[in-house]
Coordinates of C-alpha atoms and ligand atoms in Angstrom, one line a residue:
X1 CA 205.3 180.4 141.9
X2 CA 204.7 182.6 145.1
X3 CA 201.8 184.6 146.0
X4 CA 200.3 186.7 148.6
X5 CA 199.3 183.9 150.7
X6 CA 202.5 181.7 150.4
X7 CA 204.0 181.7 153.7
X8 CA 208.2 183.6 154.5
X9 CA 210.6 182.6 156.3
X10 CA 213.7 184.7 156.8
X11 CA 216.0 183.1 159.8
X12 CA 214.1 182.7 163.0
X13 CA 211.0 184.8 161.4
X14 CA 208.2 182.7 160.1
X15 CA 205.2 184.3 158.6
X16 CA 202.0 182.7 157.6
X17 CA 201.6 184.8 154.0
X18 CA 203.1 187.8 152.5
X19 CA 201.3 190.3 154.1
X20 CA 202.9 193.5 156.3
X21 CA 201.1 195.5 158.2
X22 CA 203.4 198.8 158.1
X23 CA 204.2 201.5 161.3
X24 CA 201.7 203.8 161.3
X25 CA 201.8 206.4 164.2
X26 CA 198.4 207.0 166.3
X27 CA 199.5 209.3 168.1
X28 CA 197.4 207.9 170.9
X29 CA 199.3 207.4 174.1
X30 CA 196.8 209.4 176.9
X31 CA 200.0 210.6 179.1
X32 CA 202.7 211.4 177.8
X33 CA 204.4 208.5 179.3
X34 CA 205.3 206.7 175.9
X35 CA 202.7 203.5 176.9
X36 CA 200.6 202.1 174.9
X37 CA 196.8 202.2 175.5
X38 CA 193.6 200.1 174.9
X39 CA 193.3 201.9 171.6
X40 CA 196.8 200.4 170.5
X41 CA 195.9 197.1 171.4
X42 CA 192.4 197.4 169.8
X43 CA 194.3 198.7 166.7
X44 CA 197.0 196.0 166.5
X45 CA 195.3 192.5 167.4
X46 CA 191.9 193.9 165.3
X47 CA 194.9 193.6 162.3
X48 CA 195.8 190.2 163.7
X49 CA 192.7 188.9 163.6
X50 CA 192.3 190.4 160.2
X51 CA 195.0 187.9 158.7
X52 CA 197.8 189.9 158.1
X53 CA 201.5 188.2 158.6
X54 CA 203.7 190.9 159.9
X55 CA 202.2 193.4 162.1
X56 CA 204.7 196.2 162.8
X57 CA 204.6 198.3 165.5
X58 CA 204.4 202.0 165.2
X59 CA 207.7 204.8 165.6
X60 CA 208.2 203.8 169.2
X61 CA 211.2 206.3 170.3
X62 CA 213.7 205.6 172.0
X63 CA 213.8 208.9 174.6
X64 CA 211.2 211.5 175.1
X65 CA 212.2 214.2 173.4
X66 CA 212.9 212.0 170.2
X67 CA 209.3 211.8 169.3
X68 CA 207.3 213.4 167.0
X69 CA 204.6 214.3 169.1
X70 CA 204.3 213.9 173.2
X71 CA 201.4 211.6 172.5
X72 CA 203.4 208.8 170.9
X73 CA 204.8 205.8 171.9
X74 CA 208.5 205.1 173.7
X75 CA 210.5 202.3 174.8
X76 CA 212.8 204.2 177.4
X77 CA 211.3 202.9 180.2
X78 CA 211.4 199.2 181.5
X79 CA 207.3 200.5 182.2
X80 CA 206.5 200.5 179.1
X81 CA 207.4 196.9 178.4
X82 CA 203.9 195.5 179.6
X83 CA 201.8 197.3 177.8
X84 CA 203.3 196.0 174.6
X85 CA 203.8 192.6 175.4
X86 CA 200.6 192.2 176.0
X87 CA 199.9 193.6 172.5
X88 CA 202.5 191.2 171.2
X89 CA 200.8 188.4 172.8
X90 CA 197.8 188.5 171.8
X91 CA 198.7 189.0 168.0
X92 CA 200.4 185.8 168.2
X93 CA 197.6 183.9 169.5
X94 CA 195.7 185.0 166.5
X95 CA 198.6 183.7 164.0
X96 CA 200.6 187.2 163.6
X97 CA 204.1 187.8 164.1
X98 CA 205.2 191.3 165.4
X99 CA 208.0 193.9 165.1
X100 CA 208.1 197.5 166.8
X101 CA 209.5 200.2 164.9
X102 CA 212.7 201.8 166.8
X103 CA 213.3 205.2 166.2
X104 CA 214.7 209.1 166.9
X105 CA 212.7 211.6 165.2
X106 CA 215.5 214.2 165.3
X107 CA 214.7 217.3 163.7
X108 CA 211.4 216.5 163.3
X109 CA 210.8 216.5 167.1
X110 CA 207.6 218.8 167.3
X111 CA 207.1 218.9 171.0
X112 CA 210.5 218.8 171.9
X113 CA 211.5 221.9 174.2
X114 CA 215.4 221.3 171.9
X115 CA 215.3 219.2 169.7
X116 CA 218.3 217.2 167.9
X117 CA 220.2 216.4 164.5
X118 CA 223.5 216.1 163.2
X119 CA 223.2 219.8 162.2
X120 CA 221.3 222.8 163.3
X121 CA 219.0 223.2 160.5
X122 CA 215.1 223.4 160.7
X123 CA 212.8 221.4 159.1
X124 CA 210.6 224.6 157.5
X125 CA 210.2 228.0 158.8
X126 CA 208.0 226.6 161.4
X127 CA 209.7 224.6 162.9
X128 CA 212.4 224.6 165.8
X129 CA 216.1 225.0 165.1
X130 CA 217.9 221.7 166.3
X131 CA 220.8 221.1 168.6
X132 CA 223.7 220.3 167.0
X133 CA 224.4 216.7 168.3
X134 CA 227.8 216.2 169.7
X135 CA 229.6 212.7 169.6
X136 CA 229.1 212.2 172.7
X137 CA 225.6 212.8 172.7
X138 CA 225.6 210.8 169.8
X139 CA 227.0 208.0 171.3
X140 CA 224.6 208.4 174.3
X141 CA 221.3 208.2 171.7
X142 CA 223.1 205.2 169.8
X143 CA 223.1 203.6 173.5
X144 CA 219.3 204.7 173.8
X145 CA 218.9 202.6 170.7
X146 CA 220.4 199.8 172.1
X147 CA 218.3 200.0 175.5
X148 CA 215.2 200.4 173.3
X149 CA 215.6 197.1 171.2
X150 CA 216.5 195.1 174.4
X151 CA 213.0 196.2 175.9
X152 CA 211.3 194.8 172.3
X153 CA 212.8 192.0 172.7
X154 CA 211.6 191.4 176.0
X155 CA 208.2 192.2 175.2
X156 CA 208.4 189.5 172.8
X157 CA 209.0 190.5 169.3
X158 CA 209.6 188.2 166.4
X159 CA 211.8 191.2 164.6
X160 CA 212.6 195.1 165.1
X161 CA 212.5 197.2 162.4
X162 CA 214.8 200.4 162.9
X163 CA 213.5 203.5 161.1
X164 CA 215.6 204.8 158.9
X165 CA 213.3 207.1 156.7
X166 CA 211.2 210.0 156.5
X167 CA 213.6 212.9 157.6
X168 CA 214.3 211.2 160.8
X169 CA 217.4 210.9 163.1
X170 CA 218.8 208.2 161.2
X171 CA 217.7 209.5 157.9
X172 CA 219.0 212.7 158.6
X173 CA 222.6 211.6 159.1
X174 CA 222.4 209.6 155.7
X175 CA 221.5 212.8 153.8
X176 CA 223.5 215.3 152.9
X177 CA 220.9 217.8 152.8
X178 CA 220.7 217.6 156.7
X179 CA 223.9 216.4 157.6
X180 CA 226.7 219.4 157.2
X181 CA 229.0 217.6 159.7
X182 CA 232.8 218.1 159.3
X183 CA 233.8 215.2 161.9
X184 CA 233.8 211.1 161.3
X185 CA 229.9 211.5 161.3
X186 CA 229.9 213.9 157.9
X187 CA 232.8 211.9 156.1
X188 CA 230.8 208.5 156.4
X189 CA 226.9 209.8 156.3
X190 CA 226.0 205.8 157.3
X191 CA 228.0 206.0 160.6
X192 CA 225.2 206.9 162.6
X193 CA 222.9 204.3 161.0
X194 CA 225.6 201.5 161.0
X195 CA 226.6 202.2 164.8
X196 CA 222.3 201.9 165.7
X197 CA 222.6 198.6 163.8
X198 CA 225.7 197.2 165.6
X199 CA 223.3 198.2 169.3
X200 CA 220.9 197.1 168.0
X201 CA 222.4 193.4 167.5
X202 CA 223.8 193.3 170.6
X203 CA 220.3 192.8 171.6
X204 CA 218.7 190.4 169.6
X205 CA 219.2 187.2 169.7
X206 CA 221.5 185.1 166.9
X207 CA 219.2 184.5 164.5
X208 CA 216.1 187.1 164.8
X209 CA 216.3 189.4 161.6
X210 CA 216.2 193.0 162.0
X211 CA 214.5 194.8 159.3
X212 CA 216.1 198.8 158.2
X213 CA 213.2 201.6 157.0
X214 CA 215.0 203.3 153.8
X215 CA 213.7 206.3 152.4
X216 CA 215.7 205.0 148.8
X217 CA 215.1 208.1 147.3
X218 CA 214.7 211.8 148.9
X219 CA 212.4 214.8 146.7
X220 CA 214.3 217.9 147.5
X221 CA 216.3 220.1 145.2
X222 CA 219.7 217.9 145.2
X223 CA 218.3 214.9 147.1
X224 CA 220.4 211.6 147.2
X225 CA 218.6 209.2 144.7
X226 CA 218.5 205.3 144.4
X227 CA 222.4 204.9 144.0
X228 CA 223.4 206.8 146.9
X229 CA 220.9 204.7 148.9
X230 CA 221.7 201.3 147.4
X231 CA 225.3 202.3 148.6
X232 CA 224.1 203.2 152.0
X233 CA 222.0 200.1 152.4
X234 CA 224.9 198.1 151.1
X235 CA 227.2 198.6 154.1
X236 CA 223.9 198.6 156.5
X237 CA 223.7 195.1 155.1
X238 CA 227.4 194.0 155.7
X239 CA 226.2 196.1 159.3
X240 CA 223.7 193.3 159.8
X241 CA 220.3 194.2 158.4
X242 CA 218.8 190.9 157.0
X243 CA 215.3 193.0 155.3
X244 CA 214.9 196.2 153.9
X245 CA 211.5 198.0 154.1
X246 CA 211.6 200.9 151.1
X247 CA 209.8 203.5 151.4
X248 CA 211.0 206.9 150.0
X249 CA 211.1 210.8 151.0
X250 CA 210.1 212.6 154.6
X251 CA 212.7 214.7 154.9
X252 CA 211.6 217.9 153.2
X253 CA 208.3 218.9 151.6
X254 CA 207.7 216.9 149.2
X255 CA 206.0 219.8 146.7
X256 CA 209.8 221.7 146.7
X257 CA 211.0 219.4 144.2
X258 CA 209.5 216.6 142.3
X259 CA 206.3 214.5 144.1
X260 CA 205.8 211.1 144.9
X261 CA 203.8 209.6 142.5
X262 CA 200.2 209.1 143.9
X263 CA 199.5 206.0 141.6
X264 CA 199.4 202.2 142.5
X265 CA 202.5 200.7 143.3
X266 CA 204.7 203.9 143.6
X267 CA 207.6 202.8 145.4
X268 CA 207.8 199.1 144.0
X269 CA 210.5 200.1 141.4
X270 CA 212.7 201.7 144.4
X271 CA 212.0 198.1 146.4
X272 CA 213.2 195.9 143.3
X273 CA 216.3 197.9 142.7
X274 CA 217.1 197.4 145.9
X275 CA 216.5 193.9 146.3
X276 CA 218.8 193.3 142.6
X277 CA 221.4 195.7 143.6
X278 CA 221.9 194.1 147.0
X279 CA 220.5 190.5 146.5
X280 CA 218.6 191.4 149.8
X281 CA 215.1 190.3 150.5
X282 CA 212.6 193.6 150.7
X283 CA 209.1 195.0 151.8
X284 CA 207.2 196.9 149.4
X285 CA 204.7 199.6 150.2
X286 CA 202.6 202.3 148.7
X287 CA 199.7 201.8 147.5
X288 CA 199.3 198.1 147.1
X289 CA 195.7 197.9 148.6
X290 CA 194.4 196.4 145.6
X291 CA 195.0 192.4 145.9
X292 CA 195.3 191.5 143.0
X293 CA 198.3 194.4 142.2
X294 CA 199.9 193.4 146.0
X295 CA 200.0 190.0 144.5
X296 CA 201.4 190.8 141.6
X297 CA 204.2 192.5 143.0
X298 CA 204.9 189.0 145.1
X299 CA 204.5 186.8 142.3
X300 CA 206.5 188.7 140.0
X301 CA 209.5 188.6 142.6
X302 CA 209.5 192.5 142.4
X303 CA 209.4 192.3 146.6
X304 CA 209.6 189.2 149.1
X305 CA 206.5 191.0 151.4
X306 CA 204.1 193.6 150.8
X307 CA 202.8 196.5 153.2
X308 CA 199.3 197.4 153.6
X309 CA 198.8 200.8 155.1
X310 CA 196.2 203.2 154.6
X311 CA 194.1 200.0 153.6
X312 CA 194.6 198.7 156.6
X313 CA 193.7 201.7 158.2
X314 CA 190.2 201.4 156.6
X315 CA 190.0 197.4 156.7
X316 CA 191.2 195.6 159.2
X317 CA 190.4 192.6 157.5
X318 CA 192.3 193.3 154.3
X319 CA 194.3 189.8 154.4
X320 CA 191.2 188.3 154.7
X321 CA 189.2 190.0 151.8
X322 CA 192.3 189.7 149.9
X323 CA 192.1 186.1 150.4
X324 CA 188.7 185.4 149.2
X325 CA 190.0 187.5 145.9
X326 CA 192.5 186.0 144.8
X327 CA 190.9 182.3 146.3
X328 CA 193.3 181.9 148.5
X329 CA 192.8 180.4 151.8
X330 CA 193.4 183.1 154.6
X331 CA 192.8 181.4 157.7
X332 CA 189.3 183.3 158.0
X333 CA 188.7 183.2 162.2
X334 CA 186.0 180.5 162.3
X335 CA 183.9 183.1 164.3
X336 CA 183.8 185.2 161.2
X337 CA 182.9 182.1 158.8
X338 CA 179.4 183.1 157.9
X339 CA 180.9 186.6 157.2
X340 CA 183.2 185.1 153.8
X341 CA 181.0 182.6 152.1
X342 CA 183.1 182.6 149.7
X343 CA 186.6 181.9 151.1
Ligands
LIG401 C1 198.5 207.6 159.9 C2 199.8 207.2 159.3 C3 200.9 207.1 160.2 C4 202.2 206.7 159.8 N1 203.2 206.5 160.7 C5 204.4 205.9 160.2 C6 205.3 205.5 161.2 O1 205.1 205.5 162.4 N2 206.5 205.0 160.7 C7 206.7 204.9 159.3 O2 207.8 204.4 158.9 N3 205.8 205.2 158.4 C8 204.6 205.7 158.9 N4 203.6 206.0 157.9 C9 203.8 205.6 156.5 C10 203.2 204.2 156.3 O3 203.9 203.2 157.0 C11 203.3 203.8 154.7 O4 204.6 203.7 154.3 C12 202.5 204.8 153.9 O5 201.2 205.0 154.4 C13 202.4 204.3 152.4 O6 201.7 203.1 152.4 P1 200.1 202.9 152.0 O7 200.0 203.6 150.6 O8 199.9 201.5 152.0 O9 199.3 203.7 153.0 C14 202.4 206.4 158.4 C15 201.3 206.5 157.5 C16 200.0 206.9 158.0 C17 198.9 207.0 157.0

């Protein structure tokens, strides 16, 4: 029977336990240059230390103007490899593997002068009208895509996780509440996603898995729900994407219709239908910071990994408290022996 702490392999990944450490932006980069800073790598390798398996990366866009905020990270820029890879580095040397979330935020672009989307509709009545995105400005971002996940590679990831979710470029061409196209890019609303997929290949090497962010099911009026993803994810499968990380809504506000439940374990029934319907191996997240529910989830084959974030956010060392409840050996650091008597 599996549990939190038993260890994953998924091709060339190998993880020590069961434990995901999911994007979170900090919106912390000092220049607007898109590279990381000594917060980033404080913030990353403190969650290395702290035992967790997977440590992913933050939205890390892959042009300026496709992220949310000017103070986030990017990967257009061969000068903003080192930064990361010494980030990446030192994770590993405290037993964590690492992937970097690739990503467009699209309409959701808030310091964008113009931003983009497959159709020119705003977010809310605040924000910015988008350019309309022609093809060959797609094709030039799905190039950017490309570029992007060559630079993670070389900065020594163990996976990439493309972010498909939360009302961004990619979600926003799998929805037809934001995609009104007319062209190849409306008539197939996973075109976008499977062509970022296909760069995105050409990049890795054979065997590394790539990992897809889902929202599986939206919360505006008329939404897609869990069938229309599970048929979206299916042919980003056949695409290529070994792992699917399922989290849900982003691309409206969420109070317009319906809310995401705020209880443990929200989005665990979305990850398991998605793991049955496409025999695929999944993250689950939302609200798993209790141990003994995160386990739960693991050893009741609902997900393959589970994803820590807010927790994480307020305990770096959640693997290793986890560890010492559920009497599980964590690898406690043997500097920090004295602080788990009872591990
Ligand atoms: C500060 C913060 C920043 C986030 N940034 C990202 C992000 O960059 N990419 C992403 O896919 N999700 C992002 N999320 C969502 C988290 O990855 C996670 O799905 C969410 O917090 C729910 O999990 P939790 O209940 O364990 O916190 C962010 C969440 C927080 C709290």
């Amino acid at each position: 029977m599996q549990h939190l702490f038993t260890p994953y392999k998924l091709k060339s990944l190998e993880l020590k336990n069961r434990v995901v450490m999911p994007p979170m932006c900090q919106y912390s980069v000092e220049k607007k240059d898109g590279i990381a800073t000594d917060w980033h790598f404080v913030h990353y390798v403190s969650r290395a230390v702290g035992g967790a398996g997977l440590v992913i990366i933050e939205m890390t866009d892959v042009e300026p103007d496709g992220r949310i905020t000017d103070n986030d990270l990017g990967l257009w820029s061969d000068e903003q490899i080192p930064a990361l890879a010494r980030i990446i580095n030192a994770c590993h040397q405290y037993g964590a593997k690492v992937a970097i979330q690739i990503g467009h935020a699209g309409r959701k672009a808030q310091d964008a002068a113009q931003p983009v989307a497959p159709s020119p509709i705003p977010f809310d009545e605040h924000s910015k009208t988008p350019k309309e995105l022609t093809k060959e400005e797609i094709a030039g971002i799905v190039e950017k895509f490309g570029l992007a996940v060559r630079r993670a590679v070389q900065a020594g990831v163990d996976t990439v996780e493309l972010h498909g979710a939360h009302g961004y470029l990619i979600h926003e061409f799998q929805s037809r509440y934001t995609n009104k196209r007319t062209d190849e890019y409306g008539q197939d609303l996973a075109l976008f996603g499977k062509e970022v997929i296909a760069a995105a290949k050409k990049e890795m090497p054979e065997n590394m898995p790539l990992i897809m962010r889902i929202s599986a099911r939206e919360y505006v009026e008329g939404g897609y729900g869990i069938e229309e993803s599970s048929a979206f994810s299916r042919e980003y499968k056949k695409a290529g994407v070994d792992l699917f990380h399922v989290s849900a809504g982003g691309e409206g506000h969420i109070a317009a219709a319906g809310r995401p439940g705020t209880h443990a374990a929200y989005q665990v029934p979305l990850a398991r239908k998605i793991k049955e319907a496409l025999d695929v191996p999944v993250i689950a997240v939302g609200r798993l910071d209790d141990p003994i529910l995160a386990n739960a989830v693991i050893g009741n084959e609902e997900a393959d990994l589970v994803a820590i974030g807010r927790g994480m956010l307020r305990n770096p060392y959640w693997t290793l408290e986890a560890g010492v409840a559920l009497r599980k050996d964590a690898g406690v650091p043997v500097q920090y022996d004295r602080g788990f008597p009872g591990k």
